[in-house]
Coordinates of C-alpha atoms in Angstrom, one line a residue:
Chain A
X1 CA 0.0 0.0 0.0
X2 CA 1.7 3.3 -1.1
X3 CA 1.5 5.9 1.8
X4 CA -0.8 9.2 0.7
X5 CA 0.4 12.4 1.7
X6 CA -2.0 15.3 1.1
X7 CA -1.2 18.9 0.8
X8 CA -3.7 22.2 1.3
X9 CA -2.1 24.7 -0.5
X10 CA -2.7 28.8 -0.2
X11 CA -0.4 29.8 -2.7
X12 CA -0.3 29.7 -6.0
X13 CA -4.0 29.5 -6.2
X14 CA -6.0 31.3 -7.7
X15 CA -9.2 34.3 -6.2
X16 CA -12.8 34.3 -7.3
X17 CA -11.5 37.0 -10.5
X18 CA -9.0 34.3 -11.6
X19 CA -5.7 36.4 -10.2
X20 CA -2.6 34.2 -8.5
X21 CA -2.8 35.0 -4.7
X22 CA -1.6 33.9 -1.3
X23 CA -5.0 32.5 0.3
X24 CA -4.7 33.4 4.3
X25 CA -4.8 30.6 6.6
X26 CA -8.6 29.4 7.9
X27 CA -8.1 27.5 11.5
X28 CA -10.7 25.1 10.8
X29 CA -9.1 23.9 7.8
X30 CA -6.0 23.0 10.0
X31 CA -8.2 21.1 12.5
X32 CA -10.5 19.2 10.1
X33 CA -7.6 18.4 7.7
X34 CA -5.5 16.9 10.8
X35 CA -8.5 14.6 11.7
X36 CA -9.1 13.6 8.6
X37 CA -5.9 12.7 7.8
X38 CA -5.4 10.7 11.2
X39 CA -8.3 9.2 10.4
X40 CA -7.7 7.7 7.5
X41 CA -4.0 6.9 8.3
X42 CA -2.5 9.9 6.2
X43 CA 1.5 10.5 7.7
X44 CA 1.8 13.9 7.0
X45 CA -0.9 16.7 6.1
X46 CA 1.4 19.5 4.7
X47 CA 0.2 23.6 5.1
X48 CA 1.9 25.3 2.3
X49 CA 2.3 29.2 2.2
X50 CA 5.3 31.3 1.8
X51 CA 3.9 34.0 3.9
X52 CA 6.1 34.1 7.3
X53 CA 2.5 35.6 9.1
X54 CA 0.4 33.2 8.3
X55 CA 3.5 30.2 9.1
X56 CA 3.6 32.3 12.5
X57 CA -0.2 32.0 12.3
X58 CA -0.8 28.7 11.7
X59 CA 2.0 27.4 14.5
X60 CA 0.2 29.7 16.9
X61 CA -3.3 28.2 16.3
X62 CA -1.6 24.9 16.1
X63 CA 0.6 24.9 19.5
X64 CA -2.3 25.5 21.7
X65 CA -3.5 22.0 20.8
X66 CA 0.1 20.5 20.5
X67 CA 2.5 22.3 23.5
X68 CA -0.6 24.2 25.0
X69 CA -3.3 23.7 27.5
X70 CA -5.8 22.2 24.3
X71 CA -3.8 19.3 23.9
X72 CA -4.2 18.0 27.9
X73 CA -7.9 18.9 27.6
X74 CA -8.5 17.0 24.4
X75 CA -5.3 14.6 23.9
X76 CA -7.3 13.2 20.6
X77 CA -6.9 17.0 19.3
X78 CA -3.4 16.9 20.0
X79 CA -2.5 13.6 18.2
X80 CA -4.1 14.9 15.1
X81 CA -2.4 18.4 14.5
X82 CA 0.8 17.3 15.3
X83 CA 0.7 15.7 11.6
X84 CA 0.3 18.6 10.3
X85 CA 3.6 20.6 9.1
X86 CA 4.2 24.1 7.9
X87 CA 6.5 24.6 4.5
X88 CA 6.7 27.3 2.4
X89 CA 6.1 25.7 -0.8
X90 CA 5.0 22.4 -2.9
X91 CA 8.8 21.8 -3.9
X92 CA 9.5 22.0 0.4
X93 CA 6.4 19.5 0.7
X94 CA 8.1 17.3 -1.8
X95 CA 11.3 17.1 -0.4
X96 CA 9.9 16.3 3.1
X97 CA 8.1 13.1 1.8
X98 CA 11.6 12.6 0.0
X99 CA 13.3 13.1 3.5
X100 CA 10.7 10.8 5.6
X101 CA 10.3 7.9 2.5
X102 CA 13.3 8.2 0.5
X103 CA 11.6 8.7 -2.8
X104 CA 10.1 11.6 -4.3
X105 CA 5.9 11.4 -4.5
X106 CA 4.1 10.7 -7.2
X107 CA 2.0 14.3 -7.9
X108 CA -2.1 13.9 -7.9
X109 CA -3.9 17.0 -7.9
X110 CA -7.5 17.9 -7.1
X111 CA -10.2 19.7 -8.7
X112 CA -13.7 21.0 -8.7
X113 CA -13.6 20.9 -12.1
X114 CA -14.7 18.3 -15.1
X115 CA -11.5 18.2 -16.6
X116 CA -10.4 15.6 -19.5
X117 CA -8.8 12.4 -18.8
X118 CA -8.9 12.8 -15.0
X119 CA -8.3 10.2 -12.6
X120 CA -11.6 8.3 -11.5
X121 CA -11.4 7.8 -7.9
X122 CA -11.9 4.1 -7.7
X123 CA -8.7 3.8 -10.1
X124 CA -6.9 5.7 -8.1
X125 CA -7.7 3.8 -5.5
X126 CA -6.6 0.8 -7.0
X127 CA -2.9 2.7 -7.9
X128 CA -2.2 3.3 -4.2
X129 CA -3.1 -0.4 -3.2
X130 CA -0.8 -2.0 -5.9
X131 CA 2.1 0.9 -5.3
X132 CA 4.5 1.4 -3.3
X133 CA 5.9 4.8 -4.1
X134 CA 4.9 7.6 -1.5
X135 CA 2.2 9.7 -3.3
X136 CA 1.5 13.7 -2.5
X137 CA -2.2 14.7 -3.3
X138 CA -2.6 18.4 -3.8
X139 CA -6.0 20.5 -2.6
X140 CA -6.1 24.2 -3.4
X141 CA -7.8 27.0 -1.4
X142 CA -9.9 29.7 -2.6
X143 CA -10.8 29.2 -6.2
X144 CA -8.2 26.1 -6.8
X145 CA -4.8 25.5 -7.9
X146 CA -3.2 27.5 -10.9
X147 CA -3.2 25.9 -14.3
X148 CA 0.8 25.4 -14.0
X149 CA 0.4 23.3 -10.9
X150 CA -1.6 20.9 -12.7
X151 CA 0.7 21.4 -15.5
X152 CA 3.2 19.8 -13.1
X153 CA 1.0 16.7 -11.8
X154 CA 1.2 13.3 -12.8
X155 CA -2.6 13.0 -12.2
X156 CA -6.0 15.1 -11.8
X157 CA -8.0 13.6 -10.1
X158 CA -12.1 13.4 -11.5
X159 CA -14.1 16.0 -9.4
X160 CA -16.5 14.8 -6.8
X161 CA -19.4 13.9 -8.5
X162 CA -22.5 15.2 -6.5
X163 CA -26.4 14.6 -7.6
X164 CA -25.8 17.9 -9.9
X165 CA -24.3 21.0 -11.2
X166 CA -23.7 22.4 -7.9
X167 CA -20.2 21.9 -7.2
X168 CA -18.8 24.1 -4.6
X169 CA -17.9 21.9 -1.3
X170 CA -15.6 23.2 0.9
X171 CA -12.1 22.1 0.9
X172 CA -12.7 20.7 4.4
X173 CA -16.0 18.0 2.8
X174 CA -13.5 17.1 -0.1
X175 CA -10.7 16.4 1.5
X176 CA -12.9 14.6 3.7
X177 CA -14.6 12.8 0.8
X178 CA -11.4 12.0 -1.1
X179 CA -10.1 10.5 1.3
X180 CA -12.7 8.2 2.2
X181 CA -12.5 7.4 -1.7
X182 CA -9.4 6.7 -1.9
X183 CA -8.6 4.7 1.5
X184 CA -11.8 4.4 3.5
X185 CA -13.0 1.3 4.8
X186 CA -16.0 -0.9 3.7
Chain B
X1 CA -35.7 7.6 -4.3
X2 CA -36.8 8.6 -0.5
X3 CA -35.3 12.4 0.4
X4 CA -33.1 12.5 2.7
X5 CA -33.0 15.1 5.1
X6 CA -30.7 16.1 7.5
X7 CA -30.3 17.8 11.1
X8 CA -27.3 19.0 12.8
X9 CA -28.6 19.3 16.7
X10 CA -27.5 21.1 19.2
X11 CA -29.9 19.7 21.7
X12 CA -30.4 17.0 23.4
X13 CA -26.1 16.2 22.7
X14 CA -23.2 15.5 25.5
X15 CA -20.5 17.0 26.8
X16 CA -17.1 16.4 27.0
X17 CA -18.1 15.0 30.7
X18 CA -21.4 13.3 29.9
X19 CA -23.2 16.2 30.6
X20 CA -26.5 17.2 28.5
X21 CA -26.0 20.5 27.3
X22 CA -27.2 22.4 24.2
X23 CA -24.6 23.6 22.6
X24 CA -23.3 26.7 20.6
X25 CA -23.6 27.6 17.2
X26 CA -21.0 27.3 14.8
X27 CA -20.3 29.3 11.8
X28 CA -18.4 27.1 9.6
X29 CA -20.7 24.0 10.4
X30 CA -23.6 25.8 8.6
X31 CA -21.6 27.1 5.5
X32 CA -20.1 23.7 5.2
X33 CA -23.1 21.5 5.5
X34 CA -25.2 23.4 3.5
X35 CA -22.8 23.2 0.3
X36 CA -22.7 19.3 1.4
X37 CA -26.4 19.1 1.1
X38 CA -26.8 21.4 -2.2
X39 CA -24.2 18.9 -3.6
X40 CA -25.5 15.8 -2.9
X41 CA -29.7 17.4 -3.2
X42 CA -30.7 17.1 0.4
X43 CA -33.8 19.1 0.1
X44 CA -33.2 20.7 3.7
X45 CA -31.0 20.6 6.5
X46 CA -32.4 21.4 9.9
X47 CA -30.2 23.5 12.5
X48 CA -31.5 22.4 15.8
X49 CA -31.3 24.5 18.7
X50 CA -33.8 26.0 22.1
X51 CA -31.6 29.0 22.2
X52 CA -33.3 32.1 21.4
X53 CA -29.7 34.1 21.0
X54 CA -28.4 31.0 19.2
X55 CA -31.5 31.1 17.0
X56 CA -30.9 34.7 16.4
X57 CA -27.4 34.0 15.8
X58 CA -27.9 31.3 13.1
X59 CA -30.3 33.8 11.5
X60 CA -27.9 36.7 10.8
X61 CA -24.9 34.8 10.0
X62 CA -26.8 33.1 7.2
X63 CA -28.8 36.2 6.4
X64 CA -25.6 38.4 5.0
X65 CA -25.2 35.2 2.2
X66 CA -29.2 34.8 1.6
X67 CA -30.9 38.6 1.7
X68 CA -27.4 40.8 2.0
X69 CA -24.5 41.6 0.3
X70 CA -22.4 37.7 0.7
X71 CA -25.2 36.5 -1.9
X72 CA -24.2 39.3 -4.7
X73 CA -20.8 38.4 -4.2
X74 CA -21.2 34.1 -3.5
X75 CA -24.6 33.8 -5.4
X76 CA -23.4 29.7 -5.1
X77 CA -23.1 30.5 -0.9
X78 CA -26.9 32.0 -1.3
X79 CA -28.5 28.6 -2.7
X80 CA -26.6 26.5 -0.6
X81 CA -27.4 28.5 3.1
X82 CA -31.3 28.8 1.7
X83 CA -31.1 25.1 2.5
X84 CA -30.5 25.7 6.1
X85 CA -33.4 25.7 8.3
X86 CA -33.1 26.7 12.0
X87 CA -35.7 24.8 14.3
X88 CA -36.2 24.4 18.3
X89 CA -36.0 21.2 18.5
X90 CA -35.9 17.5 16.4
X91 CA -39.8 16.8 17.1
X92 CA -40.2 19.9 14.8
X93 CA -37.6 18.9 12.4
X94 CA -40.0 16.3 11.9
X95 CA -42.9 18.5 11.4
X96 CA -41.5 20.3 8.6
X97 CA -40.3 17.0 6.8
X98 CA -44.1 15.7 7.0
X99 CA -45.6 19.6 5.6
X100 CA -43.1 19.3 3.0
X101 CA -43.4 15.9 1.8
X102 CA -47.0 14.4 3.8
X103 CA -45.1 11.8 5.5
X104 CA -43.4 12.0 8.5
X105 CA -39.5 10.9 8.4
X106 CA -37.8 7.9 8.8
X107 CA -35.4 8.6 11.4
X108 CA -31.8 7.3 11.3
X109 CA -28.7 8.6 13.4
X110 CA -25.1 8.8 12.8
X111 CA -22.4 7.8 15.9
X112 CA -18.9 7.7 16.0
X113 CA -19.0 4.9 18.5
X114 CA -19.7 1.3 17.3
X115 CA -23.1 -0.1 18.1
X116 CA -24.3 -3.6 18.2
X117 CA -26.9 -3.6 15.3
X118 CA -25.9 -0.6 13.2
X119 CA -26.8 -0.2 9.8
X120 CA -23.8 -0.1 7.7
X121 CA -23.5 2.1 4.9
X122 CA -24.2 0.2 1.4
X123 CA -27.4 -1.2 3.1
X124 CA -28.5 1.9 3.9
X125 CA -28.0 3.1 0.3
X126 CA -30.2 0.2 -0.9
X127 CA -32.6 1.3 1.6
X128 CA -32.6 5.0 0.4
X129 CA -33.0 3.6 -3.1
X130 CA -35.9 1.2 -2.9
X131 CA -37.7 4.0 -0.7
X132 CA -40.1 6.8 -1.3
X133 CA -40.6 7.8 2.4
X134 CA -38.6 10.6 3.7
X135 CA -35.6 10.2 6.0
X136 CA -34.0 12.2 8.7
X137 CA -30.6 11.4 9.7
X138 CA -29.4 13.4 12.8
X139 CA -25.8 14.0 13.8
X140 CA -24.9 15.1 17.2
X141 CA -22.2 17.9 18.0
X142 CA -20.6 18.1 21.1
X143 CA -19.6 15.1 22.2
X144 CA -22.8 13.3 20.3
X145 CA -26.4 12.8 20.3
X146 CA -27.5 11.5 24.1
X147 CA -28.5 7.9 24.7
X148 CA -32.5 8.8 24.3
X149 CA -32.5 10.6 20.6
X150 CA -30.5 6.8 19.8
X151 CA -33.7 5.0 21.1
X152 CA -36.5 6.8 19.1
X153 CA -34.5 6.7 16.1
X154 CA -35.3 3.6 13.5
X155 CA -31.7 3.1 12.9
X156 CA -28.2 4.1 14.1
X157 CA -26.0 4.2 10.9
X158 CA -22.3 2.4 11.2
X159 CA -19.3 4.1 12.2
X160 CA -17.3 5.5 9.6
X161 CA -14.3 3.1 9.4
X162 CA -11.0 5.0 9.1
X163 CA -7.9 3.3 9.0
X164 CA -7.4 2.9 12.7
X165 CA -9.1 3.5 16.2
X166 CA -8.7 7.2 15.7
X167 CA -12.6 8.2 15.7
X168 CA -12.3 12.0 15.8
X169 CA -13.7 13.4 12.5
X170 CA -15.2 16.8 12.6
X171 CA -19.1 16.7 12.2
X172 CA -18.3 18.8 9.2
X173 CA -16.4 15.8 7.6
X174 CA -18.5 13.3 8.9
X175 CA -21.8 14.7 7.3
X176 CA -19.9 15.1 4.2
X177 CA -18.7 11.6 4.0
X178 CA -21.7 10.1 4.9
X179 CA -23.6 12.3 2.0
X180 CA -21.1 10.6 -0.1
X181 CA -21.7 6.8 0.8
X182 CA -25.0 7.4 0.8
X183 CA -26.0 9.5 -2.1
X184 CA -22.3 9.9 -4.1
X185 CA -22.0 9.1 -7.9
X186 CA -19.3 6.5 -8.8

């Protein structure tokens, strides 16, 4: 079974006018992403921004839980953010799975979006089972990933499909969603 | 196809000590579940709560996306929060499922704990399938739904099943998984 890492990224995505922006830091997405992820077994749940406030930020929302007085009140709360790290970038994301598996990951993106030849999720699944590389699954923020970083992928994976058009879950459901998909049980 | 409603309560739930409490609104749970439901066309999604002020808050936080300026800006926010409907208690959650649809629900509940007898997920797709009654399914926040709501319900849906004994999966998460196994597209 190849181990899935899975990455929220707030820069380079793209705002609701289609400009390349920093997205700021939402604490919920820290604390829903780190259950998730312990959840459903994921090692590492990586936070990428360049921005040195919102890395400050996000360690400061995240050591109450960890260091703090959170983390003796609800120990389960603690377990789960401490698999969350901080890096400035995709590349820094990539070099830590490098660093903890000794191969670089295989790329899979996310998207809202229908796109053409995307990955459905039940073949995906079947990839991680028969693999054993260390794979990296990217989720944007605010209106998703720049074209280049899908560019950069080795696979998109197929949108959640819901009952119809309306496709706008948070990144906290799909994350969620994905991976239930992808490595929930029966 | 039986409707499936859904309704986040607030009261009758538990405290982190066992305690029964109602307990406080929060913002993100409402955006969140209501772009769940719109996804997966839950027709509504009660917010169940006895507090007046919390009532009151519910109101105006979803009011800036419905009637004021959020909705110009997120017209997609606006359809999903119209979804939302804030009610005192589960009895008349109920109430408005049976003037809506002229049948009162089918009530099912969600647990993070395993139960003997718990309807796991695939069956209670088939069920939702071969159907044309409505159904409720209630998740607890807090520290879930006390023992009673459990013993007028007609079913307590499965645990999720993660990867592990971790069992701490925001409510936010949880709803949105379960839409999934329930109601998802392949």
């Amino acid at each position: 079974m190849a181990p899935l890492f899975i990455a929220l990224v707030h820069y380079p995505v793209l705002n609701r006018i289609g400009e390349v922006i920093a997205s700021a830091i939402t604490n919920l997405d820290l604390h829903d992403l780190a259950r998730s992820c312990c959840t459903y077994g994921v090692p590492a749940c990586y936070i990428v921004t360049p921005l040195a406030d919102q890395q400050a930020l996000s360690h400061r929302l995240t050591s109450h839980w960890i260091e703090g007085r959170g983390g003796e009140i609800l120990p389960e709360r603690r377990e789960a953010l401490k698999i969350l790290k901080v890096v400035d970038s995709i590349a820094s994301a990539r070099q830590d799975v490098f660093a903890r598996t000794g191969k670089m990951p295989v790329q899979w993106a996310s998207t809202a979006r229908k796109e053409n030849g995307s990955l459905p999720h039940a073949a995906a699944r079947k990839i991680l089972e028969g693999d054993d590389r260390p794979f990296l699954l990217l989720f944007g923020t605010g209106w998703g990933l720049v074209p280049s970083v899908f560019d950069e992928c080795d696979a998109v994976l197929a949108p959640i499909p819901g009952a119809g058009a309306y496709n706008h879950l948070s990144v906290r459901s799909a994350v969620a969603i994905l991976l239930d998909r992808l490595l929930g049980g029966a």
